[in-house]
JSON list of C-alpha atoms in Angstrom, two decimals:
[
{"chain": "A", "resi": 1, "resn": "MET", "atom": "CA", "xyz": [-83.60, 0.57, 36.40]},
{"chain": "A", "resi": 2, "resn": "SER", "atom": "CA", "xyz": [-84.16, 3.54, 38.66]},
{"chain": "A", "resi": 3, "resn": "THR", "atom": "CA", "xyz": [-83.23, 7.08, 37.72]},
{"chain": "A", "resi": 4, "resn": "SER", "atom": "CA", "xyz": [-80.51, 7.27, 40.36]},
{"chain": "A", "resi": 5, "resn": "ALA", "atom": "CA", "xyz": [-78.94, 4.01, 39.14]},
{"chain": "A", "resi": 6, "resn": "LEU", "atom": "CA", "xyz": [-79.02, 5.29, 35.54]},
{"chain": "A", "resi": 7, "resn": "ILE", "atom": "CA", "xyz": [-77.38, 8.55, 36.61]},
{"chain": "A", "resi": 8, "resn": "ALA", "atom": "CA", "xyz": [-74.69, 6.59, 38.48]},
{"chain": "A", "resi": 9, "resn": "VAL", "atom": "CA", "xyz": [-73.97, 4.42, 35.41]},
{"chain": "A", "resi": 10, "resn": "ILE", "atom": "CA", "xyz": [-73.80, 7.50, 33.16]},
{"chain": "A", "resi": 11, "resn": "ALA", "atom": "CA", "xyz": [-71.53, 9.29, 35.65]},
{"chain": "A", "resi": 12, "resn": "ILE", "atom": "CA", "xyz": [-69.18, 6.31, 35.86]},
{"chain": "A", "resi": 13, "resn": "ALA", "atom": "CA", "xyz": [-69.13, 5.99, 32.07]},
{"chain": "A", "resi": 14, "resn": "ALA", "atom": "CA", "xyz": [-68.36, 9.72, 31.75]},
{"chain": "A", "resi": 15, "resn": "VAL", "atom": "CA", "xyz": [-65.50, 9.47, 34.23]},
{"chain": "A", "resi": 16, "resn": "VAL", "atom": "CA", "xyz": [-64.08, 6.46, 32.34]},
{"chain": "A", "resi": 17, "resn": "VAL", "atom": "CA", "xyz": [-64.36, 8.27, 29.00]},
{"chain": "A", "resi": 18, "resn": "ILE", "atom": "CA", "xyz": [-62.71, 11.41, 30.42]},
{"chain": "A", "resi": 19, "resn": "ALA", "atom": "CA", "xyz": [-59.92, 9.36, 32.03]},
{"chain": "A", "resi": 20, "resn": "LEU", "atom": "CA", "xyz": [-59.37, 7.50, 28.76]},
{"chain": "A", "resi": 21, "resn": "ALA", "atom": "CA", "xyz": [-59.28, 10.77, 26.79]},
{"chain": "A", "resi": 22, "resn": "VAL", "atom": "CA", "xyz": [-56.78, 12.31, 29.22]},
{"chain": "A", "resi": 23, "resn": "GLY", "atom": "CA", "xyz": [-54.62, 9.16, 29.08]},
{"chain": "A", "resi": 24, "resn": "LEU", "atom": "CA", "xyz": [-54.63, 9.17, 25.28]},
{"chain": "A", "resi": 25, "resn": "TRP", "atom": "CA", "xyz": [-53.82, 12.89, 25.20]},
{"chain": "A", "resi": 26, "resn": "MET", "atom": "CA", "xyz": [-50.90, 12.42, 27.60]},
{"chain": "A", "resi": 27, "resn": "ALA", "atom": "CA", "xyz": [-49.60, 9.44, 25.61]},
{"chain": "A", "resi": 28, "resn": "ALA", "atom": "CA", "xyz": [-49.78, 11.45, 22.39]},
{"chain": "A", "resi": 29, "resn": "ARG", "atom": "CA", "xyz": [-47.95, 14.35, 24.01]},
{"chain": "A", "resi": 30, "resn": "ARG", "atom": "CA", "xyz": [-45.27, 11.96, 25.32]},
{"chain": "A", "resi": 31, "resn": "ARG", "atom": "CA", "xyz": [-44.83, 10.39, 21.86]},
{"chain": "A", "resi": 32, "resn": "ARG", "atom": "CA", "xyz": [-44.53, 13.85, 20.30]},
{"chain": "A", "resi": 33, "resn": "LEU", "atom": "CA", "xyz": [-41.80, 14.83, 22.79]},
{"chain": "A", "resi": 34, "resn": "GLN", "atom": "CA", "xyz": [-39.98, 11.52, 22.28]},
{"chain": "A", "resi": 35, "resn": "LYS", "atom": "CA", "xyz": [-40.05, 11.95, 18.52]},
{"chain": "A", "resi": 36, "resn": "LYS", "atom": "CA", "xyz": [-39.01, 15.60, 18.62]},
{"chain": "A", "resi": 37, "resn": "PHE", "atom": "CA", "xyz": [-36.20, 15.29, 21.15]},
{"chain": "A", "resi": 38, "resn": "GLY", "atom": "CA", "xyz": [-34.98, 11.81, 20.22]},
{"chain": "A", "resi": 39, "resn": "PRO", "atom": "CA", "xyz": [-32.28, 10.51, 22.59]},
{"chain": "A", "resi": 40, "resn": "GLU", "atom": "CA", "xyz": [-32.45, 13.78, 24.53]},
{"chain": "A", "resi": 41, "resn": "TYR", "atom": "CA", "xyz": [-35.87, 12.71, 25.85]},
{"chain": "A", "resi": 42, "resn": "ASP", "atom": "CA", "xyz": [-34.43, 9.72, 27.75]},
{"chain": "A", "resi": 43, "resn": "ARG", "atom": "CA", "xyz": [-31.39, 11.70, 28.85]},
{"chain": "A", "resi": 44, "resn": "THR", "atom": "CA", "xyz": [-33.64, 14.39, 30.32]},
{"chain": "A", "resi": 45, "resn": "ILE", "atom": "CA", "xyz": [-35.64, 11.76, 32.21]},
{"chain": "A", "resi": 46, "resn": "GLU", "atom": "CA", "xyz": [-32.40, 10.61, 33.81]},
{"chain": "A", "resi": 47, "resn": "THR", "atom": "CA", "xyz": [-31.18, 14.10, 34.68]},
{"chain": "A", "resi": 48, "resn": "GLU", "atom": "CA", "xyz": [-34.55, 15.38, 35.89]},
{"chain": "A", "resi": 49, "resn": "GLY", "atom": "CA", "xyz": [-35.29, 12.28, 37.95]},
{"chain": "A", "resi": 50, "resn": "GLY", "atom": "CA", "xyz": [-38.54, 11.22, 36.31]},
{"chain": "A", "resi": 51, "resn": "ARG", "atom": "CA", "xyz": [-40.83, 11.42, 33.33]},
{"chain": "A", "resi": 52, "resn": "LYS", "atom": "CA", "xyz": [-43.11, 14.21, 34.62]},
{"chain": "A", "resi": 53, "resn": "ALA", "atom": "CA", "xyz": [-40.24, 16.53, 35.51]},
{"chain": "A", "resi": 54, "resn": "ALA", "atom": "CA", "xyz": [-38.47, 15.73, 32.24]},
{"chain": "A", "resi": 55, "resn": "GLU", "atom": "CA", "xyz": [-41.54, 16.44, 30.14]},
{"chain": "A", "resi": 56, "resn": "ARG", "atom": "CA", "xyz": [-42.10, 19.70, 32.00]},
{"chain": "A", "resi": 57, "resn": "GLU", "atom": "CA", "xyz": [-38.46, 20.64, 31.29]},
{"chain": "A", "resi": 58, "resn": "LEU", "atom": "CA", "xyz": [-38.73, 19.72, 27.61]},
{"chain": "A", "resi": 59, "resn": "ARG", "atom": "CA", "xyz": [-41.92, 21.77, 27.20]},
{"chain": "A", "resi": 60, "resn": "ALA", "atom": "CA", "xyz": [-40.16, 24.72, 28.89]},
{"chain": "A", "resi": 61, "resn": "ARG", "atom": "CA", "xyz": [-37.31, 24.32, 26.38]},
{"chain": "A", "resi": 62, "resn": "GLU", "atom": "CA", "xyz": [-39.83, 24.43, 23.55]},
{"chain": "A", "resi": 63, "resn": "GLU", "atom": "CA", "xyz": [-41.37, 27.62, 24.94]},
{"chain": "A", "resi": 64, "resn": "ARG", "atom": "CA", "xyz": [-37.95, 29.26, 25.30]},
{"chain": "A", "resi": 65, "resn": "HIS", "atom": "CA", "xyz": [-36.98, 28.13, 21.81]},
{"chain": "A", "resi": 66, "resn": "ASP", "atom": "CA", "xyz": [-40.17, 29.63, 20.39]},
{"chain": "A", "resi": 67, "resn": "GLU", "atom": "CA", "xyz": [-39.02, 33.01, 21.71]},
{"chain": "A", "resi": 68, "resn": "LEU", "atom": "CA", "xyz": [-35.68, 32.79, 19.89]},
{"chain": "A", "resi": 69, "resn": "GLU", "atom": "CA", "xyz": [-35.34, 34.29, 16.45]},
{"chain": "A", "resi": 70, "resn": "ILE", "atom": "CA", "xyz": [-33.78, 31.33, 14.67]},
{"chain": "A", "resi": 71, "resn": "LYS", "atom": "CA", "xyz": [-33.11, 32.31, 11.11]},
{"chain": "A", "resi": 72, "resn": "GLU", "atom": "CA", "xyz": [-32.21, 30.72, 7.84]},
{"chain": "A", "resi": 73, "resn": "LEU", "atom": "CA", "xyz": [-28.83, 31.56, 6.36]},
{"chain": "A", "resi": 74, "resn": "PRO", "atom": "CA", "xyz": [-28.60, 32.75, 2.78]},
{"chain": "A", "resi": 75, "resn": "PRO", "atom": "CA", "xyz": [-26.88, 30.29, 0.41]},
{"chain": "A", "resi": 76, "resn": "GLU", "atom": "CA", "xyz": [-23.71, 32.40, 0.21]},
{"chain": "A", "resi": 77, "resn": "ARG", "atom": "CA", "xyz": [-23.30, 32.33, 4.01]},
{"chain": "A", "resi": 78, "resn": "ARG", "atom": "CA", "xyz": [-23.85, 28.56, 4.08]},
{"chain": "A", "resi": 79, "resn": "ASP", "atom": "CA", "xyz": [-21.23, 28.19, 1.34]},
{"chain": "A", "resi": 80, "resn": "ARG", "atom": "CA", "xyz": [-18.81, 30.38, 3.30]},
{"chain": "A", "resi": 81, "resn": "TYR", "atom": "CA", "xyz": [-19.26, 28.25, 6.42]},
{"chain": "A", "resi": 82, "resn": "ALA", "atom": "CA", "xyz": [-18.65, 25.10, 4.37]},
{"chain": "A", "resi": 83, "resn": "VAL", "atom": "CA", "xyz": [-15.38, 26.58, 3.06]},
{"chain": "A", "resi": 84, "resn": "GLU", "atom": "CA", "xyz": [-14.35, 27.53, 6.60]},
{"chain": "A", "resi": 85, "resn": "TRP", "atom": "CA", "xyz": [-15.06, 23.99, 7.80]},
{"chain": "A", "resi": 86, "resn": "GLY", "atom": "CA", "xyz": [-12.82, 22.64, 5.05]},
{"chain": "A", "resi": 87, "resn": "SER", "atom": "CA", "xyz": [-10.05, 24.92, 6.25]},
{"chain": "A", "resi": 88, "resn": "VAL", "atom": "CA", "xyz": [-10.49, 23.75, 9.85]},
{"chain": "A", "resi": 89, "resn": "GLN", "atom": "CA", "xyz": [-10.23, 20.13, 8.72]},
{"chain": "A", "resi": 90, "resn": "GLU", "atom": "CA", "xyz": [-7.08, 20.85, 6.70]},
{"chain": "A", "resi": 91, "resn": "HIS", "atom": "CA", "xyz": [-5.38, 22.24, 9.82]},
{"chain": "A", "resi": 92, "resn": "PHE", "atom": "CA", "xyz": [-6.04, 19.01, 11.73]},
{"chain": "A", "resi": 93, "resn": "VAL", "atom": "CA", "xyz": [-2.99, 17.20, 10.33]},
{"chain": "A", "resi": 94, "resn": "ASP", "atom": "CA", "xyz": [-0.57, 19.81, 11.66]},
{"chain": "A", "resi": 95, "resn": "ARG", "atom": "CA", "xyz": [-2.51, 21.11, 14.68]},
{"chain": "A", "resi": 96, "resn": "PRO", "atom": "CA", "xyz": [-5.12, 18.61, 15.97]},
{"chain": "A", "resi": 97, "resn": "GLU", "atom": "CA", "xyz": [-5.83, 20.43, 19.26]},
{"chain": "A", "resi": 98, "resn": "GLY", "atom": "CA", "xyz": [-5.99, 23.79, 17.52]},
{"chain": "A", "resi": 99, "resn": "SER", "atom": "CA", "xyz": [-8.38, 22.37, 14.92]},
{"chain": "A", "resi": 100, "resn": "VAL", "atom": "CA", "xyz": [-10.72, 21.10, 17.62]},
{"chain": "A", "resi": 101, "resn": "ARG", "atom": "CA", "xyz": [-10.77, 24.59, 19.17]},
{"chain": "A", "resi": 102, "resn": "GLU", "atom": "CA", "xyz": [-11.39, 26.10, 15.72]},
{"chain": "A", "resi": 103, "resn": "ALA", "atom": "CA", "xyz": [-14.21, 23.63, 15.10]},
{"chain": "A", "resi": 104, "resn": "ASP", "atom": "CA", "xyz": [-15.81, 24.59, 18.41]},
{"chain": "A", "resi": 105, "resn": "GLU", "atom": "CA", "xyz": [-15.49, 28.29, 17.59]},
{"chain": "A", "resi": 106, "resn": "LEU", "atom": "CA", "xyz": [-16.92, 27.77, 14.10]},
{"chain": "A", "resi": 107, "resn": "VAL", "atom": "CA", "xyz": [-19.90, 25.83, 15.44]},
{"chain": "A", "resi": 108, "resn": "SER", "atom": "CA", "xyz": [-20.50, 28.55, 18.05]},
{"chain": "A", "resi": 109, "resn": "ARG", "atom": "CA", "xyz": [-20.31, 31.26, 15.40]},
{"chain": "A", "resi": 110, "resn": "LEU", "atom": "CA", "xyz": [-22.76, 29.38, 13.20]},
{"chain": "A", "resi": 111, "resn": "MET", "atom": "CA", "xyz": [-25.13, 28.94, 16.14]},
{"chain": "A", "resi": 112, "resn": "ARG", "atom": "CA", "xyz": [-24.92, 32.64, 16.97]},
{"chain": "A", "resi": 113, "resn": "GLU", "atom": "CA", "xyz": [-25.56, 33.69, 13.37]},
{"chain": "A", "resi": 114, "resn": "ARG", "atom": "CA", "xyz": [-28.56, 31.36, 13.19]},
{"chain": "A", "resi": 115, "resn": "GLY", "atom": "CA", "xyz": [-29.95, 33.05, 16.33]},
{"chain": "A", "resi": 116, "resn": "TYR", "atom": "CA", "xyz": [-29.02, 30.66, 19.13]},
{"chain": "A", "resi": 117, "resn": "PRO", "atom": "CA", "xyz": [-27.67, 32.22, 22.33]},
{"chain": "A", "resi": 118, "resn": "THR", "atom": "CA", "xyz": [-24.09, 31.07, 22.92]},
{"chain": "A", "resi": 119, "resn": "GLU", "atom": "CA", "xyz": [-23.28, 32.52, 26.33]},
{"chain": "A", "resi": 120, "resn": "ASP", "atom": "CA", "xyz": [-22.93, 29.23, 28.17]},
{"chain": "A", "resi": 121, "resn": "TYR", "atom": "CA", "xyz": [-22.55, 25.60, 27.22]},
{"chain": "A", "resi": 122, "resn": "SER", "atom": "CA", "xyz": [-25.54, 24.29, 29.22]},
{"chain": "A", "resi": 123, "resn": "GLY", "atom": "CA", "xyz": [-27.74, 26.95, 27.63]},
{"chain": "A", "resi": 124, "resn": "GLN", "atom": "CA", "xyz": [-26.49, 25.92, 24.21]},
{"chain": "A", "resi": 125, "resn": "LEU", "atom": "CA", "xyz": [-27.45, 22.32, 24.94]},
{"chain": "A", "resi": 126, "resn": "ARG", "atom": "CA", "xyz": [-30.88, 23.35, 26.17]},
{"chain": "A", "resi": 127, "resn": "ASP", "atom": "CA", "xyz": [-31.61, 25.54, 23.16]},
{"chain": "A", "resi": 128, "resn": "LEU", "atom": "CA", "xyz": [-30.18, 23.16, 20.57]},
{"chain": "A", "resi": 129, "resn": "SER", "atom": "CA", "xyz": [-32.10, 20.20, 22.00]},
{"chain": "A", "resi": 130, "resn": "VAL", "atom": "CA", "xyz": [-35.41, 21.43, 20.60]},
{"chain": "A", "resi": 131, "resn": "GLU", "atom": "CA", "xyz": [-34.47, 21.09, 16.94]},
{"chain": "A", "resi": 132, "resn": "HIS", "atom": "CA", "xyz": [-31.15, 19.26, 17.07]},
{"chain": "A", "resi": 133, "resn": "GLY", "atom": "CA", "xyz": [-31.72, 16.66, 19.79]},
{"chain": "A", "resi": 134, "resn": "ARG", "atom": "CA", "xyz": [-30.48, 13.87, 17.56]},
{"chain": "A", "resi": 135, "resn": "THR", "atom": "CA", "xyz": [-27.02, 15.44, 17.15]},
{"chain": "A", "resi": 136, "resn": "LEU", "atom": "CA", "xyz": [-26.67, 16.74, 20.70]},
{"chain": "A", "resi": 137, "resn": "ALA", "atom": "CA", "xyz": [-24.77, 13.65, 21.85]},
{"chain": "A", "resi": 138, "resn": "HIS", "atom": "CA", "xyz": [-22.18, 14.49, 19.19]},
{"chain": "A", "resi": 139, "resn": "TYR", "atom": "CA", "xyz": [-21.85, 18.01, 20.55]},
{"chain": "A", "resi": 140, "resn": "ARG", "atom": "CA", "xyz": [-21.48, 16.76, 24.12]},
{"chain": "A", "resi": 141, "resn": "ALA", "atom": "CA", "xyz": [-18.77, 14.29, 23.10]},
{"chain": "A", "resi": 142, "resn": "ALA", "atom": "CA", "xyz": [-16.88, 16.89, 21.05]},
{"chain": "A", "resi": 143, "resn": "HIS", "atom": "CA", "xyz": [-17.09, 19.49, 23.81]},
{"chain": "A", "resi": 144, "resn": "ASP", "atom": "CA", "xyz": [-15.79, 17.00, 26.37]},
{"chain": "A", "resi": 145, "resn": "VAL", "atom": "CA", "xyz": [-12.74, 16.27, 24.23]},
{"chain": "A", "resi": 146, "resn": "LYS", "atom": "CA", "xyz": [-12.18, 19.98, 23.61]},
{"chain": "A", "resi": 147, "resn": "VAL", "atom": "CA", "xyz": [-12.24, 20.73, 27.35]},
{"chain": "A", "resi": 148, "resn": "ARG", "atom": "CA", "xyz": [-9.81, 17.89, 28.08]},
{"chain": "A", "resi": 149, "resn": "SER", "atom": "CA", "xyz": [-7.55, 18.92, 25.20]},
{"chain": "A", "resi": 150, "resn": "THR", "atom": "CA", "xyz": [-6.79, 22.26, 26.85]},
{"chain": "A", "resi": 151, "resn": "GLY", "atom": "CA", "xyz": [-4.85, 20.27, 29.45]},
{"chain": "A", "resi": 152, "resn": "HIS", "atom": "CA", "xyz": [-3.28, 18.10, 26.74]},
{"chain": "A", "resi": 153, "resn": "GLU", "atom": "CA", "xyz": [-5.12, 15.06, 28.14]},
{"chain": "A", "resi": 154, "resn": "THR", "atom": "CA", "xyz": [-6.36, 13.69, 24.81]},
{"chain": "A", "resi": 155, "resn": "THR", "atom": "CA", "xyz": [-5.05, 11.40, 22.15]},
{"chain": "A", "resi": 156, "resn": "THR", "atom": "CA", "xyz": [-4.97, 12.23, 18.46]},
{"chain": "A", "resi": 157, "resn": "GLU", "atom": "CA", "xyz": [-7.67, 9.61, 17.94]},
{"chain": "A", "resi": 158, "resn": "GLU", "atom": "CA", "xyz": [-9.92, 11.34, 20.50]},
{"chain": "A", "resi": 159, "resn": "LEU", "atom": "CA", "xyz": [-9.30, 14.67, 18.77]},
{"chain": "A", "resi": 160, "resn": "ARG", "atom": "CA", "xyz": [-10.18, 13.11, 15.42]},
{"chain": "A", "resi": 161, "resn": "GLY", "atom": "CA", "xyz": [-13.38, 11.77, 16.97]},
{"chain": "A", "resi": 162, "resn": "ALA", "atom": "CA", "xyz": [-14.19, 15.25, 18.28]},
{"chain": "A", "resi": 163, "resn": "MET", "atom": "CA", "xyz": [-13.87, 16.63, 14.75]},
{"chain": "A", "resi": 164, "resn": "VAL", "atom": "CA", "xyz": [-16.32, 13.99, 13.52]},
{"chain": "A", "resi": 165, "resn": "HIS", "atom": "CA", "xyz": [-18.72, 14.91, 16.32]},
{"chain": "A", "resi": 166, "resn": "TYR", "atom": "CA", "xyz": [-18.45, 18.63, 15.65]},
{"chain": "A", "resi": 167, "resn": "ARG", "atom": "CA", "xyz": [-19.04, 17.93, 11.97]},
{"chain": "A", "resi": 168, "resn": "ALA", "atom": "CA", "xyz": [-22.32, 16.16, 12.76]},
{"chain": "A", "resi": 169, "resn": "LEU", "atom": "CA", "xyz": [-23.72, 19.20, 14.59]},
{"chain": "A", "resi": 170, "resn": "PHE", "atom": "CA", "xyz": [-22.18, 21.61, 12.08]},
{"chain": "A", "resi": 171, "resn": "ASP", "atom": "CA", "xyz": [-23.87, 19.81, 9.17]},
{"chain": "A", "resi": 172, "resn": "ASP", "atom": "CA", "xyz": [-27.16, 19.67, 11.06]},
{"chain": "A", "resi": 173, "resn": "LEU", "atom": "CA", "xyz": [-27.06, 23.41, 11.80]},
{"chain": "A", "resi": 174, "resn": "LEU", "atom": "CA", "xyz": [-25.99, 24.28, 8.28]},
{"chain": "A", "resi": 175, "resn": "THR", "atom": "CA", "xyz": [-28.49, 22.10, 6.43]},
{"chain": "A", "resi": 176, "resn": "ASP", "atom": "CA", "xyz": [-31.51, 22.54, 8.73]},
{"chain": "A", "resi": 177, "resn": "GLN", "atom": "CA", "xyz": [-32.72, 25.66, 7.00]},
{"chain": "A", "resi": 178, "resn": "ARG", "atom": "CA", "xyz": [-36.47, 25.45, 7.35]},
{"chain": "A", "resi": 179, "resn": "SER", "atom": "CA", "xyz": [-38.26, 28.78, 7.29]},
{"chain": "A", "resi": 180, "resn": "ARG", "atom": "CA", "xyz": [-39.55, 29.88, 10.65]}
]
């Protein structure tokens, strides 16, 4: 075998190895994003119009989230929030729409105290998706009912469902107290 043929074979082998390594790296990165964001990964693919754009968006969310100062709540604050949630649930029997609004306000207050920005709903979704992607569908469903309830366009059953959805995110925010 001539030297030039050997160099060509080595070059082709190197290109194949590099392409394989890049493919494996991209697949690992995709699996990590899928695992971290859960159902939010597929939802972002739909809204962003493709996998590349979605993964770029999800990485940007991670970078933004890393800049936030998400903090752990002391046990007494967690206990206080749990008591407040109980109160919100008790009000549901007499004031279902008011309880849904209270639940939304309580979740927003908890988010703010933990360090999440709460200025706008889409920003809340973006920031929560990094660590709470698995309960984000609950938040979306609850928020939708809350918005419709302001026009009295919801049934008591829908309002009850919203409370269940808010509770899922509330519990996730309250119990996810890993040190950062």
